[in-house]
Structures are given as C-alpha cells and as structure tokens.
Short mmCIF file of C-alpha atoms in Angstrom, two decimals:
data_model
loop_
_atom_site.label_atom_id
_atom_site.label_comp_id
_atom_site.label_asym_id
_atom_site.label_seq_id
_atom_site.Cartn_x
_atom_site.Cartn_y
_atom_site.Cartn_z
CA MET O 300 -219.33 23.60 -50.15
CA SER O 301 -220.38 20.04 -49.62
CA GLY O 302 -218.49 17.29 -49.96
CA ILE O 303 -220.00 15.96 -53.51
CA GLN O 304 -219.76 18.39 -56.33
CA THR O 305 -221.05 18.08 -60.07
CA PHE O 306 -218.85 18.76 -63.26
CA LYS O 307 -219.67 18.80 -66.97
CA TYR O 308 -216.75 17.11 -69.01
CA LYS O 309 -217.56 17.23 -72.92
CA ARG O 310 -221.51 17.81 -72.06
CA ARG O 311 -221.41 14.86 -69.67
CA LYS O 312 -222.24 14.73 -65.95
CA MET O 313 -219.29 13.54 -63.92
CA THR O 314 -220.21 13.70 -60.18
CA VAL O 315 -216.74 14.00 -57.84
CA ILE O 316 -216.80 13.17 -54.39
CA PHE O 317 -214.58 14.67 -51.54
CA TRP O 318 -214.49 11.46 -49.19
CA ASN O 319 -212.23 10.21 -46.75
CA CYS O 320 -209.46 13.00 -47.43
CA SER O 321 -209.42 11.64 -51.31
CA VAL O 322 -211.52 13.14 -54.35
CA TRP O 323 -213.28 9.96 -55.81
CA PHE O 324 -215.38 9.62 -59.27
CA LYS O 325 -218.68 7.29 -59.82
CA GLY O 326 -216.89 4.48 -61.76
CA LYS O 327 -220.16 4.33 -63.87
CA GLU O 328 -219.84 7.82 -65.16
CA ILE O 329 -215.82 7.40 -66.03
CA TYR O 330 -216.97 4.11 -67.60
CA GLU O 331 -219.59 6.38 -69.86
CA ILE O 332 -217.48 9.53 -70.42
CA LEU O 333 -214.34 7.12 -71.63
CA GLY O 334 -216.67 4.63 -74.10
CA TYR O 335 -215.29 1.72 -72.46
CA LYS O 336 -217.02 -0.92 -73.80
CA GLY O 337 -215.67 -3.93 -72.13
CA GLY O 338 -217.85 -4.18 -69.17
CA MET O 339 -218.52 -2.52 -66.14
CA THR O 340 -216.91 -5.13 -63.86
CA ARG O 341 -214.17 -5.67 -66.28
CA PHE O 342 -213.48 -1.56 -66.29
CA MET O 343 -213.54 -1.62 -62.30
CA THR O 344 -211.23 -4.71 -62.30
CA LEU O 345 -208.50 -2.64 -64.13
CA LEU O 346 -207.97 -0.93 -60.97
CA LEU O 347 -207.20 -3.77 -58.69
CA ASP O 348 -205.83 -2.05 -55.68
CA ASP O 349 -208.07 -1.33 -52.95
CA ASN O 350 -206.94 2.17 -52.75
CA MET O 351 -208.02 3.01 -55.96
CA THR O 352 -211.57 1.83 -55.72
CA TYR O 353 -214.28 1.41 -53.53
CA SER O 354 -217.49 -0.60 -53.99
CA LYS O 355 -220.48 -1.18 -52.25
CA SER O 356 -224.13 -2.20 -53.30
CA ASN O 357 -224.75 -0.30 -56.93
CA VAL O 358 -221.97 2.11 -56.33
CA ASN O 359 -218.30 1.93 -58.17
CA LEU O 360 -216.04 4.80 -56.75
CA ILE O 361 -212.63 5.65 -58.22
CA SER O 362 -209.84 7.52 -56.82
CA GLU O 363 -208.22 10.20 -58.28
CA LEU O 364 -204.88 8.15 -57.92
CA GLY O 365 -207.23 5.16 -59.67
CA LEU O 366 -207.85 7.37 -62.73
CA SER O 367 -204.48 8.62 -62.71
CA THR O 368 -203.49 4.88 -62.99
CA PHE O 369 -206.01 4.10 -65.62
CA THR O 370 -204.19 6.75 -68.05
CA TYR O 371 -201.29 4.15 -68.23
CA HIS O 372 -203.01 0.74 -67.85
CA LYS O 373 -200.85 -1.67 -70.37
CA GLY O 374 -204.35 -3.01 -70.93
CA LEU O 375 -205.90 -0.25 -72.88
CA LYS O 376 -205.71 0.37 -76.36
CA PRO O 377 -203.90 3.40 -77.40
CA LYS O 378 -207.16 5.18 -78.57
CA MET O 379 -208.81 4.40 -74.63
CA ARG O 380 -205.58 5.45 -73.36
CA GLU O 381 -205.68 8.81 -75.25
CA ARG O 382 -209.18 9.50 -73.93
CA ALA O 383 -208.22 8.68 -70.61
CA ASN O 384 -205.14 10.88 -70.21
CA GLU O 385 -207.04 13.77 -71.87
CA LEU O 386 -209.85 13.15 -69.00
CA TYR O 387 -207.19 13.25 -66.18
CA GLU O 388 -205.49 16.28 -67.73
CA TRP O 389 -208.71 18.06 -67.35
CA VAL O 390 -209.93 16.75 -64.17
CA GLN O 391 -205.92 18.02 -62.68
CA LYS O 392 -207.14 21.33 -64.08
CA GLU O 393 -210.88 22.00 -63.53
CA VAL O 394 -211.53 19.58 -60.63
CA MET O 395 -208.41 19.37 -58.17
CA PRO O 396 -208.21 22.88 -57.47
CA VAL O 397 -211.78 23.13 -56.38
CA PHE O 398 -210.94 20.30 -54.10
CA ASP O 399 -207.64 21.93 -53.16
CA GLU O 400 -209.35 25.38 -52.14
CA TYR O 401 -211.70 23.41 -50.31
CA ILE O 402 -208.96 21.37 -48.21
CA ARG O 403 -207.26 24.71 -47.43
CA SER O 404 -210.33 26.14 -45.91
CA TRP O 405 -210.11 23.34 -43.12
CA LEU O 406 -206.63 24.28 -42.45
#
C-alpha cells in the first residue's frame, strides 16, 4: 500500500495521505464534500493550529486531528457541523482502519 489512497465518500473523491506518521486529507476535497461556502482561505483558517494543517503552493492538507476539531468548531452553523461530524464518523469507520493496518505492518 502506498502512502496515498483514494476513497469515495458520497460519490465524491477523497484523497488520503499517510505522511509524517499522520493521516492527512486534501483541504479542497474536504471543502467541497462539506459544501463550505465561506471561501477556501477562510475554511483553512478555521484550523489555526500548525499541527492540523499544512499549506504549500496550491496544496492544503488537513490532518485527521484537524478534521476532528472542525466538527465542533464554534464558528460553524449547525447544518455544517452536522455534515462535518458525519464525515468524521465515516473517516473513523472506513479510512482510519486502513491506515492503522498499514502502520501495524511496519512494526
């Protein structure tokens, strides 16, 4: 298994990257999946902690911790928070076990 894997969430592509011993998601794909309307820059600034995001050139990544934090961000409207929580629950059920298995194979 490579460090990059593609998943489908509600018929939308989700690229998941195993990098620096963490699971990361492409910010633009998460932005589109959630239907966020506040602009990509605003979306990424909701996750201020450097441990939750990585940005370079046109690539914005959100860590698994960042996605978790986003689900309860006080600046989100209830419907967006609900969508984010649903996505995060799906990630925990479908995505994280794949990478957990990948990590165990190294040990």
